Amino acid sequence: MIKILAVSNGMKEYQQSYRKNFSLVIIFLVLITAALGGALYLAYKLTSKYVENDFASQKIEVLEETVRPYNDFFQNKIPEISFYQGYLDSAQAAKYIDTIFRKFKFVDRVVFYDAAISNHNIPDGIRVNNFSLGPKAVYQFARNLHKDSIVLFKDDQPTSTFSLRTGDEFNKMAIKFSGFIESADTTRALNDSDRFSVFYSIMSERITYMNIPRREELKIYKDLMSNEQNLSPVYELDMLSFYLDPLKLKIKNTNPELYQSINIKPLVYESLENNSEIISNDLPLSGPFSDYKLYFSSSKNFLRKEINTRFMPIAGGLFVSYFVLVLIAYLIFRNLNINSKLFKLQYDFINNLTHEFKTPVSVIKIAGNNIRSASNLSDKERLHYGKILDEEADKLNDLMNKLLSFTQIENKAIKIKPENINLEVFCQNLIDSYQLKYPNFDISCNIEGAEYFKSDPVLLGSIFQNLIDNAYKYSRPDNKILKISIAKSRKQLVFKFSDHGIGIPAKDLTNIFKKFFRVQNEYNQQGSVGLGLAFCKELVKFMNGTISVESVVGKGSEFTIELPYDL
């Protein structure tokens, strides 16, 4: 008893250690859940900040795409004028400007100055020393402009006057060009700085461009300005002023997920709306559009959609990681739970097996001591002790055979030895032996549709014996009844064992065929290894059959076995 108590105490300590492990698993789950919540919160905040930063930074990309047509116009289209080398007439200018109007919607109006250079006086022009530069004709072009409004000035028309408004931009460019000629170094080619500062004039909503002369022409112009000469030929020079409308720039929203609205506003524009739900930003335009800016605005709800869109993959990754950790925790918990149950099963098995062995061994030892200590035995005493020894030896032998057979079946170390079994004789022999052993056991057998069955009689007998033993053991003393029915169903032979025993609780029905499992009731208090039904299931499975059970607590159980019927 002391040893058993020690084992019992040891088991309690072992189970307590498992309870602590379960607590660690729970703590682990709580920690990773808290970590998940913290990670989700932090990820959402960082995503919100990232979207806000993008809102502020991606506007540059929108600006670049919006002004790309202007850059093409400024860098590629305007310099084409120089290809004509000053010999651009009104018809050619009209064709050139028409291509601009078709391609660049932000160009509203173009004024074309057809100018002349020489060393003699040119009316309405400027003169520096011997250098004269003046307009021969001025034309304007615009969409849907009436023909009568195209010509602004012609020097061969007496009624045409070169007005101050018309000549203002021309005079500015002419003075700048004359000053350049005066100090120009004609021994070297023009650099980019000279080209931009002399031949371009960029003002608000206007670009003026003068065709760039060749170096030989610049030498001629410088010579005209510096030296007295006879009347020189008239040299051609073209100049165009492009009037631009920034509101006609086509805004290209490259980030529609960030910017709900983009408009071009004056640089001094300030929104009068004081709405905290609107986020806005701006970026000034450059060049002739420097008095304007791109104005970006989005509602917080609009940006929240983008935040959620970017946050969802992050949240998904976090949840996947979380579920992986939860799965690991579950597997650990499951392993601990299985180990705990296995420990209990092993303890119960050792305890019960010890009891099963100890009882017959003790009885055999007592009977042996009585026989040895008796001076002489009567026939009645000899038969009594002999019966005890025989019964207890049978119990030990049956237990050892069951354990050995179970191991052999699991390892497939035995083979089926089929014989043609007469079912009626087979069942009656078993019934007779049990009724001799248990006179109060009412066993009956009913056979339908089959007389012989080809199977291994030893294995089949083991199945019958285990189920009959269970029916007797788990029935009340006044109600030990078992009905066995055998019937052929198609290619199966169906065996049913119906008793009027105490029944099996529904929660235990899925476990009764497991090794070492015992239903907890008053009939199991004094020993049951928990191998009987597991042994039956392994035998049935080994014989290519199936076994199932139906039971009602207090009314009894019915075990059904189906085995292949093959004669």
Coordinates of C-alpha atoms in Angstrom, one line a residue:
M1 CA 0.0 0.0 0.0
I2 CA 2.9 2.3 0.8
K3 CA 4.3 1.8 -2.7
I4 CA 0.9 2.4 -4.3
L5 CA 0.5 5.6 -2.3
A6 CA 4.0 6.7 -3.4
V7 CA 3.1 6.1 -7.0
S8 CA -0.2 7.9 -6.5
N9 CA 1.6 10.9 -4.9
G10 CA 4.1 10.8 -7.7
M11 CA 1.3 10.8 -10.2
K12 CA -0.2 13.9 -8.6
E13 CA 3.1 15.7 -8.7
Y14 CA 3.4 14.8 -12.3
Q15 CA -0.1 16.0 -13.1
Q16 CA 0.6 19.3 -11.3
S17 CA 3.6 19.8 -13.5
Y18 CA 1.3 19.4 -16.5
R19 CA -1.1 21.9 -15.1
K20 CA 1.8 24.4 -14.8
N21 CA 2.7 23.7 -18.4
F22 CA -0.9 24.3 -19.5
S23 CA -0.8 27.6 -17.6
L24 CA 2.4 28.5 -19.6
V25 CA 0.6 27.8 -22.8
I26 CA -2.3 30.0 -21.7
I27 CA 0.2 32.8 -20.8
F28 CA 1.9 32.3 -24.1
L29 CA -1.5 32.7 -25.9
V30 CA -2.3 35.8 -23.9
L31 CA 1.1 37.3 -24.7
I32 CA 1.0 36.7 -28.4
T33 CA -2.6 38.0 -28.5
A34 CA -1.5 41.2 -26.8
A35 CA 1.5 41.3 -29.1
L36 CA -0.9 41.0 -32.1
G37 CA -3.1 43.8 -30.8
G38 CA 0.0 46.0 -30.3
A39 CA 1.5 45.1 -33.7
L40 CA -1.8 45.8 -35.4
Y41 CA -2.1 49.2 -33.7
L42 CA 1.5 50.1 -34.4
A43 CA 1.2 48.9 -38.0
Y44 CA -2.0 51.0 -38.6
K45 CA -0.3 54.1 -37.1
L46 CA 2.8 53.6 -39.3
T47 CA 0.7 53.0 -42.4
S48 CA -1.3 56.2 -41.7
K49 CA 2.0 58.1 -41.3
Y50 CA 3.3 56.5 -44.5
V51 CA 0.2 57.6 -46.4
E52 CA 0.4 61.1 -45.0
N53 CA 4.1 61.2 -46.2
D54 CA 3.1 60.0 -49.6
F55 CA 0.4 62.6 -49.8
A56 CA 3.1 65.2 -49.2
S57 CA 5.8 63.7 -51.5
Q58 CA 4.0 62.2 -54.4
K59 CA 2.7 65.6 -55.5
I60 CA 6.1 66.1 -57.2
E61 CA 5.3 63.2 -59.5
V62 CA 1.9 64.7 -60.3
L63 CA 3.6 68.0 -61.1
E64 CA 6.1 66.3 -63.4
E65 CA 3.4 64.5 -65.4
T66 CA 1.2 67.6 -65.6
V67 CA 4.0 69.9 -66.9
R68 CA 5.5 67.2 -69.2
P69 CA 3.7 68.6 -72.3
Y70 CA 4.9 72.1 -71.4
N71 CA 8.5 70.9 -71.1
D72 CA 8.1 69.2 -74.5
F73 CA 6.8 72.5 -75.9
F74 CA 9.6 74.5 -74.4
Q75 CA 12.5 72.2 -75.0
N76 CA 11.6 70.8 -78.4
K77 CA 8.8 72.7 -80.2
I78 CA 9.9 76.3 -79.6
P79 CA 13.5 75.8 -80.9
E80 CA 12.2 74.6 -84.2
I81 CA 11.8 78.3 -85.2
S82 CA 15.6 78.5 -85.5
F83 CA 15.5 75.9 -88.3
Y84 CA 14.0 78.6 -90.6
Q85 CA 16.9 81.0 -90.0
G86 CA 14.7 84.0 -90.0
Y87 CA 12.9 83.2 -93.3
L88 CA 9.6 82.3 -91.7
D89 CA 6.8 84.0 -93.5
S90 CA 3.1 84.4 -92.4
A91 CA 1.9 81.2 -94.2
Q92 CA 4.7 79.0 -92.8
A93 CA 4.2 80.6 -89.3
A94 CA 0.5 79.8 -89.5
K95 CA 1.2 76.1 -90.3
Y96 CA 3.8 75.9 -87.5
I97 CA 1.5 77.6 -85.0
D98 CA -1.4 75.4 -86.0
T99 CA 0.6 72.3 -85.0
I100 CA 1.2 74.0 -81.6
F101 CA -2.6 74.7 -81.1
R102 CA -3.5 71.1 -81.9
K103 CA -0.9 69.6 -79.6
F104 CA -0.6 72.1 -76.8
K105 CA -4.0 73.2 -75.5
F106 CA -2.5 75.6 -72.9
V107 CA -1.1 77.9 -75.7
D108 CA -3.8 80.5 -76.1
R109 CA -2.4 83.0 -78.6
V110 CA 0.8 83.5 -80.6
V111 CA 2.2 86.8 -81.9
F112 CA 4.7 86.5 -84.8
Y113 CA 7.2 89.2 -85.5
D114 CA 8.8 89.2 -89.0
A115 CA 11.8 91.4 -88.4
A116 CA 14.7 92.8 -90.5
I117 CA 18.3 93.7 -89.7
S118 CA 20.5 96.2 -91.6
N119 CA 22.8 99.2 -91.3
H120 CA 20.3 101.7 -92.5
N121 CA 17.4 103.1 -90.6
I122 CA 14.3 100.9 -90.2
P123 CA 11.1 102.6 -89.3
D124 CA 9.6 101.6 -85.9
G125 CA 12.8 99.8 -85.0
I126 CA 15.8 100.5 -82.8
R127 CA 19.2 101.6 -83.8
V128 CA 22.5 101.1 -82.0
N129 CA 25.5 102.8 -83.8
N130 CA 25.1 101.5 -87.3
F131 CA 22.9 98.5 -86.4
S132 CA 19.2 98.7 -87.0
L133 CA 16.6 96.1 -86.0
G134 CA 12.9 96.6 -86.7
P135 CA 9.7 94.8 -87.6
K136 CA 8.5 94.3 -91.2
A137 CA 5.2 92.7 -90.1
V138 CA 3.4 91.5 -87.0
Y139 CA 0.7 88.8 -87.0
Q140 CA -1.3 87.2 -84.2
F141 CA -2.8 83.8 -84.2
A142 CA -5.4 82.2 -81.9
R143 CA -8.1 79.6 -82.0
N144 CA -11.3 80.8 -83.7
L145 CA -9.7 84.2 -84.5
H146 CA -11.3 86.2 -87.3
K147 CA -9.1 86.7 -90.4
D148 CA -9.3 90.5 -90.1
S149 CA -7.6 90.3 -86.7
I150 CA -4.6 88.4 -87.8
V151 CA -2.5 91.3 -89.2
L152 CA -1.4 93.7 -86.5
F153 CA 1.2 95.6 -88.5
K154 CA 2.8 95.8 -91.9
D155 CA 5.4 98.3 -92.9
D156 CA 4.2 98.4 -96.6
Q157 CA 0.8 99.5 -95.5
P158 CA 0.6 103.3 -94.9
T159 CA -2.4 103.0 -92.6
S160 CA -0.7 100.3 -90.4
T161 CA 0.9 101.6 -87.2
F162 CA 3.3 99.8 -84.9
S163 CA 1.5 100.5 -81.6
L164 CA 3.3 100.6 -78.2
R165 CA 1.3 97.6 -77.0
T166 CA 2.3 95.6 -80.1
G167 CA 5.9 96.8 -80.0
D168 CA 6.6 96.5 -76.3
E169 CA 7.7 92.9 -76.2
F170 CA 9.6 93.3 -79.5
N171 CA 11.5 96.3 -78.3
K172 CA 12.6 94.5 -75.1
M173 CA 13.9 91.6 -77.1
A174 CA 15.6 93.9 -79.7
I175 CA 17.4 95.9 -77.0
K176 CA 18.6 92.7 -75.3
F177 CA 19.8 91.3 -78.6
S178 CA 21.5 94.5 -79.6
G179 CA 23.3 94.6 -76.3
F180 CA 24.5 91.0 -76.9
I181 CA 25.8 91.9 -80.4
E182 CA 27.7 94.8 -79.0
S183 CA 29.7 92.7 -76.6
A184 CA 29.5 89.3 -78.3
D185 CA 32.7 87.2 -78.8
T186 CA 32.1 85.9 -82.3
T187 CA 35.2 83.7 -82.2
R188 CA 33.4 81.1 -80.1
A189 CA 30.1 79.3 -80.3
L190 CA 27.2 80.3 -78.2
N191 CA 26.8 78.5 -74.9
D192 CA 23.5 77.5 -73.3
S193 CA 23.6 80.5 -70.9
D194 CA 23.7 82.9 -73.8
R195 CA 21.0 81.2 -75.7
F196 CA 18.7 81.2 -72.7
S197 CA 19.4 84.7 -71.5
V198 CA 19.4 86.5 -74.9
F199 CA 17.0 84.6 -77.1
Y200 CA 14.3 83.7 -74.5
S201 CA 12.1 86.0 -72.5
I202 CA 10.0 84.2 -69.9
M203 CA 7.4 86.2 -68.1
S204 CA 4.1 85.4 -66.4
E205 CA 1.9 83.4 -68.8
R206 CA 4.2 84.4 -71.8
I207 CA 7.3 83.1 -73.5
T208 CA 9.0 85.1 -76.3
Y209 CA 11.6 83.5 -78.5
M210 CA 13.9 84.9 -81.1
N211 CA 15.5 82.6 -83.7
I212 CA 19.2 82.0 -82.9
P213 CA 21.5 83.3 -85.8
R214 CA 24.5 81.3 -86.9
R215 CA 27.9 82.4 -85.8
E216 CA 28.7 83.9 -89.3
E217 CA 25.6 86.0 -89.1
L218 CA 26.5 87.2 -85.6
K219 CA 29.9 88.3 -87.1
I220 CA 28.1 90.3 -89.8
Y221 CA 25.8 91.9 -87.3
K222 CA 28.7 92.9 -85.1
D223 CA 30.5 94.3 -88.0
L224 CA 27.4 96.3 -89.0
M225 CA 27.2 97.8 -85.6
S226 CA 31.0 98.6 -85.2
N227 CA 32.0 99.9 -88.7
E228 CA 30.8 102.5 -91.2
Q229 CA 29.8 100.7 -94.4
N230 CA 27.8 101.2 -97.5
L231 CA 24.1 100.2 -97.3
S232 CA 24.0 96.5 -96.4
P233 CA 21.5 93.9 -97.5
V234 CA 18.5 93.3 -95.3
Y235 CA 18.8 90.2 -93.0
E236 CA 15.8 88.3 -91.8
L237 CA 15.0 87.6 -88.1
D238 CA 11.9 85.9 -86.6
M239 CA 10.5 86.3 -83.1
L240 CA 7.4 84.7 -81.6
S241 CA 5.5 85.4 -78.4
F242 CA 3.5 82.6 -76.9
Y243 CA 0.7 83.5 -74.5
L244 CA -0.1 80.6 -72.2
D245 CA -3.1 79.8 -70.1
P246 CA -2.0 77.7 -67.0
L247 CA -5.7 76.7 -66.3
K248 CA -5.7 74.7 -69.5
L249 CA -2.8 72.5 -68.4
K250 CA -4.2 68.9 -68.3
I251 CA -3.7 67.7 -64.7
K252 CA -2.5 64.1 -64.6
N253 CA -3.4 62.5 -61.3
T254 CA -0.8 59.8 -61.1
N255 CA -1.9 58.9 -57.5
P256 CA -5.7 58.9 -57.5
E257 CA -5.7 56.8 -54.4
L258 CA -4.0 59.7 -52.6
Y259 CA -5.5 62.8 -54.2
Q260 CA -9.2 63.2 -54.3
S261 CA -9.0 66.6 -56.0
I262 CA -6.3 68.5 -57.8
N263 CA -6.7 72.0 -59.2
I264 CA -4.6 74.8 -60.5
K265 CA -5.0 77.9 -58.4
P266 CA -3.4 81.3 -58.2
L267 CA -0.3 81.3 -56.0
V268 CA -2.0 83.6 -53.5
Y269 CA -5.1 81.3 -53.2
E270 CA -6.0 80.2 -49.7
S271 CA -9.0 78.0 -49.1
L272 CA -11.7 79.7 -47.1
E273 CA -13.0 76.3 -45.9
N274 CA -12.1 75.6 -42.3
N275 CA -12.9 71.9 -42.4
S276 CA -10.7 69.7 -40.2
E277 CA -11.7 66.7 -42.2
I278 CA -10.0 68.0 -45.4
I279 CA -6.2 67.6 -45.8
S280 CA -4.6 69.9 -48.4
N281 CA -1.2 70.7 -49.8
D282 CA 0.2 72.7 -52.7
L283 CA 3.1 72.9 -55.0
P284 CA 4.1 76.0 -57.0
L285 CA 4.5 75.8 -60.8
S286 CA 7.5 77.3 -62.5
G287 CA 8.5 79.3 -65.5
P288 CA 5.6 81.2 -67.2
F289 CA 3.2 79.5 -64.7
S290 CA 5.0 80.8 -61.6
D291 CA 2.0 82.8 -60.5
Y292 CA 0.0 79.5 -60.1
K293 CA 0.2 76.4 -58.0
L294 CA -1.2 72.9 -58.0
Y295 CA -3.6 72.6 -55.1
F296 CA -4.1 69.0 -53.7
S297 CA -7.0 68.1 -51.3
S298 CA -8.5 64.9 -49.9
S299 CA -10.9 64.1 -47.2
K300 CA -9.7 62.0 -44.2
N301 CA -12.3 59.4 -45.1
F302 CA -10.9 59.2 -48.6
L303 CA -7.3 58.7 -47.3
R304 CA -8.6 56.2 -44.8
K305 CA -9.6 53.9 -47.6
E306 CA -6.0 54.0 -48.9
I307 CA -4.7 53.4 -45.4
N308 CA -6.9 50.4 -45.0
T309 CA -5.9 49.1 -48.4
R310 CA -2.2 49.2 -47.5
F311 CA -2.8 48.0 -44.0
M312 CA -4.8 44.9 -45.0
P313 CA -1.7 42.9 -46.4
I314 CA 0.2 43.9 -43.2
A315 CA -2.6 42.8 -41.0
G316 CA -3.0 39.6 -43.0
G317 CA 0.7 38.8 -42.5
L318 CA 0.4 39.5 -38.8
F319 CA -2.7 37.3 -38.5
V320 CA -0.9 34.5 -40.4
S321 CA 2.0 34.8 -38.0
Y322 CA -0.4 34.8 -35.1
F323 CA -2.3 31.8 -36.2
V324 CA 1.0 29.9 -36.8
L325 CA 1.9 30.7 -33.2
V326 CA -1.5 29.7 -32.0
L327 CA -1.2 26.5 -34.0
I328 CA 2.2 25.8 -32.3
A329 CA 0.6 26.6 -28.9
Y330 CA -2.2 24.2 -29.8
L331 CA 0.2 21.5 -30.8
I332 CA 2.1 22.0 -27.6
F333 CA -1.1 21.9 -25.6
R334 CA -2.3 18.8 -27.5
N335 CA 1.0 17.1 -26.9
L336 CA 1.0 17.9 -23.2
N337 CA -2.6 16.8 -23.0
I338 CA -1.9 13.5 -24.8
N339 CA 1.2 12.9 -22.6
S340 CA -1.0 13.6 -19.5
K341 CA -3.6 11.1 -20.6
L342 CA -0.9 8.6 -21.6
F343 CA 0.7 9.0 -18.2
K344 CA -2.7 8.4 -16.5
L345 CA -3.4 5.4 -18.8
Q346 CA 0.0 3.9 -18.1
Y347 CA -0.4 4.4 -14.4
D348 CA -3.9 2.8 -14.5
F349 CA -2.6 0.0 -16.7
I350 CA 0.3 -0.8 -14.4
N351 CA -1.9 -0.5 -11.3
N352 CA -4.7 -2.7 -12.8
L353 CA -2.2 -5.2 -14.4
T354 CA -0.5 -5.4 -11.0
H355 CA -3.8 -6.1 -9.4
E356 CA -4.8 -8.6 -12.0
F357 CA -1.6 -10.5 -11.5
K358 CA -1.4 -10.0 -7.8
T359 CA -4.8 -11.4 -7.0
P360 CA -4.4 -14.8 -8.6
V361 CA -0.8 -15.0 -7.5
S362 CA -1.9 -14.3 -3.9
V363 CA -4.6 -16.9 -4.1
I364 CA -2.3 -19.5 -5.6
K365 CA 0.3 -18.8 -2.9
I366 CA -2.3 -19.1 -0.1
A367 CA -3.6 -22.3 -1.6
G368 CA -0.1 -23.7 -2.0
N369 CA 0.8 -22.7 1.6
N370 CA -2.4 -24.4 2.8
I371 CA -1.6 -27.6 0.9
R372 CA 2.0 -27.6 2.1
S373 CA 1.1 -26.9 5.7
A374 CA -1.7 -29.5 5.9
S375 CA -0.6 -32.9 7.3
N376 CA -3.1 -34.7 5.1
L377 CA -5.8 -33.5 2.8
S378 CA -9.2 -35.0 2.2
D379 CA -10.4 -35.6 -1.3
K380 CA -12.8 -32.7 -1.0
E381 CA -10.1 -30.3 0.1
R382 CA -7.7 -31.6 -2.6
L383 CA -10.4 -31.0 -5.3
H384 CA -11.2 -27.6 -3.8
Y385 CA -7.6 -26.4 -3.8
G386 CA -7.0 -28.0 -7.2
K387 CA -9.9 -26.1 -8.6
I388 CA -8.6 -22.8 -7.1
L389 CA -5.2 -23.3 -8.5
D390 CA -6.6 -24.3 -11.9
E391 CA -8.9 -21.2 -12.1
E392 CA -6.3 -18.7 -11.0
A393 CA -3.7 -20.2 -13.4
D394 CA -6.3 -19.9 -16.2
K395 CA -6.7 -16.2 -15.3
L396 CA -3.0 -15.6 -15.5
N397 CA -2.7 -17.6 -18.7
D398 CA -5.7 -15.7 -20.2
L399 CA -4.2 -12.3 -19.3
M400 CA -0.7 -13.2 -20.6
N401 CA -2.2 -14.6 -23.9
K402 CA -4.3 -11.5 -24.4
L403 CA -1.2 -9.2 -24.0
L404 CA 0.9 -11.4 -26.2
S405 CA -1.9 -11.8 -28.8
F406 CA -2.5 -8.0 -28.8
T407 CA 1.2 -7.4 -29.5
Q408 CA 1.3 -10.0 -32.2
I409 CA -1.7 -8.6 -34.0
E410 CA -0.3 -5.0 -33.8
N411 CA 3.0 -6.3 -35.2
K412 CA 1.2 -8.6 -37.7
A413 CA 3.2 -11.5 -36.4
I414 CA 0.3 -14.0 -36.7
K415 CA -1.6 -15.3 -39.7
I416 CA -5.2 -16.3 -40.1
K417 CA -5.8 -20.0 -40.4
P418 CA -9.3 -20.3 -41.9
E419 CA -11.5 -23.4 -41.3
N420 CA -15.1 -24.1 -42.2
I421 CA -16.8 -23.4 -38.8
N422 CA -20.2 -24.9 -38.1
L423 CA -21.7 -21.8 -36.5
E424 CA -24.3 -23.6 -34.5
V425 CA -21.8 -26.1 -32.9
F426 CA -19.3 -23.2 -32.4
C427 CA -21.8 -21.0 -30.5
Q428 CA -23.3 -23.9 -28.5
N429 CA -19.9 -25.0 -27.2
L430 CA -19.2 -21.4 -26.0
I431 CA -22.7 -21.1 -24.4
D432 CA -22.3 -24.5 -22.6
S433 CA -18.9 -23.6 -21.2
Y434 CA -20.1 -20.2 -19.9
Q435 CA -23.3 -21.6 -18.4
L436 CA -21.2 -24.2 -16.6
K437 CA -19.0 -21.4 -15.4
Y438 CA -21.8 -18.9 -14.7
P439 CA -25.1 -20.8 -14.0
N440 CA -27.0 -17.5 -13.6
F441 CA -25.9 -16.3 -17.1
D442 CA -28.8 -16.5 -19.6
I443 CA -27.1 -16.8 -23.1
S444 CA -29.0 -17.5 -26.3
C445 CA -28.0 -17.6 -29.9
N446 CA -30.1 -17.2 -33.1
I447 CA -28.5 -18.0 -36.5
E448 CA -30.2 -17.1 -39.9
G449 CA -29.1 -17.5 -43.5
A450 CA -25.7 -19.2 -42.7
E451 CA -24.7 -22.6 -41.5
Y452 CA -20.9 -22.5 -42.0
F453 CA -18.5 -19.7 -41.9
K454 CA -14.9 -19.8 -43.1
S455 CA -12.7 -18.1 -40.6
D456 CA -10.0 -18.7 -37.9
P457 CA -11.9 -20.4 -35.0
V458 CA -9.3 -19.3 -32.5
L459 CA -9.5 -15.6 -33.4
L460 CA -13.3 -15.7 -33.7
G461 CA -13.5 -17.5 -30.4
S462 CA -11.4 -14.7 -28.8
I463 CA -13.8 -12.1 -30.1
F464 CA -16.8 -14.0 -28.7
Q465 CA -15.1 -14.6 -25.3
N466 CA -14.2 -10.9 -24.8
L467 CA -17.7 -9.7 -25.7
I468 CA -19.4 -12.4 -23.6
D469 CA -17.1 -11.7 -20.6
N470 CA -18.0 -8.0 -20.9
A471 CA -21.7 -8.7 -21.1
Y472 CA -21.5 -10.8 -17.9
K473 CA -19.2 -8.4 -16.1
Y474 CA -21.2 -5.3 -16.8
S475 CA -24.6 -6.7 -16.1
R476 CA -26.4 -6.6 -12.7
P477 CA -26.5 -9.9 -10.8
D478 CA -30.3 -10.3 -11.3
N479 CA -30.2 -9.4 -15.0
K480 CA -27.3 -11.2 -16.7
I481 CA -28.8 -11.8 -20.2
L482 CA -27.0 -11.9 -23.5
K483 CA -28.6 -12.5 -26.9
I484 CA -26.3 -13.4 -29.8
S485 CA -27.7 -13.2 -33.3
I486 CA -25.9 -14.2 -36.5
A487 CA -27.3 -13.3 -39.9
K488 CA -26.0 -13.2 -43.5
S489 CA -26.3 -9.7 -45.2
R490 CA -25.1 -9.7 -48.8
K491 CA -21.4 -10.5 -48.6
Q492 CA -21.1 -10.0 -44.9
L493 CA -21.8 -12.1 -41.9
V494 CA -23.2 -9.9 -39.1
F495 CA -22.8 -10.8 -35.4
K496 CA -24.8 -8.9 -32.8
F497 CA -24.2 -9.2 -29.1
S498 CA -27.1 -7.6 -27.1
D499 CA -27.1 -7.5 -23.4
H500 CA -29.2 -5.9 -20.6
G501 CA -26.3 -4.5 -18.8
I502 CA -25.6 -1.1 -17.3
G503 CA -24.9 0.6 -20.7
I504 CA -22.1 2.9 -21.8
P505 CA -22.4 6.7 -21.5
A506 CA -22.5 8.5 -24.8
K507 CA -19.3 10.5 -24.1
D508 CA -17.4 7.3 -23.7
L509 CA -18.6 5.5 -26.9
T510 CA -15.8 7.0 -29.0
N511 CA -13.1 5.9 -26.6
I512 CA -14.1 2.3 -25.5
F513 CA -12.1 0.7 -28.4
K514 CA -8.9 2.5 -27.3
K515 CA -6.1 0.7 -25.5
F516 CA -6.1 1.0 -21.7
F517 CA -9.4 3.0 -21.7
R518 CA -11.8 2.1 -18.9
V519 CA -15.3 3.4 -18.4
Q520 CA -15.5 4.7 -14.8
N521 CA -18.2 2.8 -12.9
E522 CA -18.6 0.6 -9.9
Y523 CA -17.8 -2.5 -12.0
N524 CA -14.4 -1.2 -12.9
Q525 CA -13.2 -0.4 -9.4
Q526 CA -11.4 -3.6 -8.8
G527 CA -9.4 -4.1 -11.9
S528 CA -9.7 -3.9 -15.6
V529 CA -6.7 -3.5 -17.8
G530 CA -8.7 -1.8 -20.6
L531 CA -7.6 -4.2 -23.3
G532 CA -10.7 -6.3 -24.0
L533 CA -12.6 -4.1 -26.5
A534 CA -9.3 -2.8 -28.0
F535 CA -8.3 -6.4 -28.5
C536 CA -11.6 -7.1 -30.2
K537 CA -11.3 -4.2 -32.5
E538 CA -7.8 -5.2 -33.5
L539 CA -8.9 -8.7 -34.1
V540 CA -11.9 -7.6 -36.2
K541 CA -9.7 -5.2 -38.2
F542 CA -7.1 -8.0 -38.7
M543 CA -9.9 -10.2 -40.1
N544 CA -11.0 -7.3 -42.5
G545 CA -14.2 -6.6 -40.6
T546 CA -15.7 -3.7 -38.7
I547 CA -17.1 -3.4 -35.2
S548 CA -19.5 -0.8 -33.8
V549 CA -21.6 -0.3 -30.7
E550 CA -24.9 1.2 -29.6
S551 CA -25.7 1.7 -26.0
V552 CA -28.3 3.3 -23.6
V553 CA -27.3 3.8 -20.0
G554 CA -29.4 1.6 -17.7
K555 CA -30.8 -0.5 -20.6
G556 CA -27.8 -2.3 -22.2
S557 CA -25.5 -2.3 -25.1
E558 CA -25.4 -3.9 -28.6
F559 CA -22.1 -4.7 -30.3
T560 CA -22.2 -5.3 -34.0
I561 CA -19.5 -7.1 -35.9
E562 CA -19.4 -7.5 -39.7
L563 CA -17.0 -10.0 -41.2
P564 CA -16.5 -10.9 -44.9
Y565 CA -18.6 -14.0 -45.7
D566 CA -16.7 -16.2 -48.1
L567 CA -17.1 -20.0 -48.3

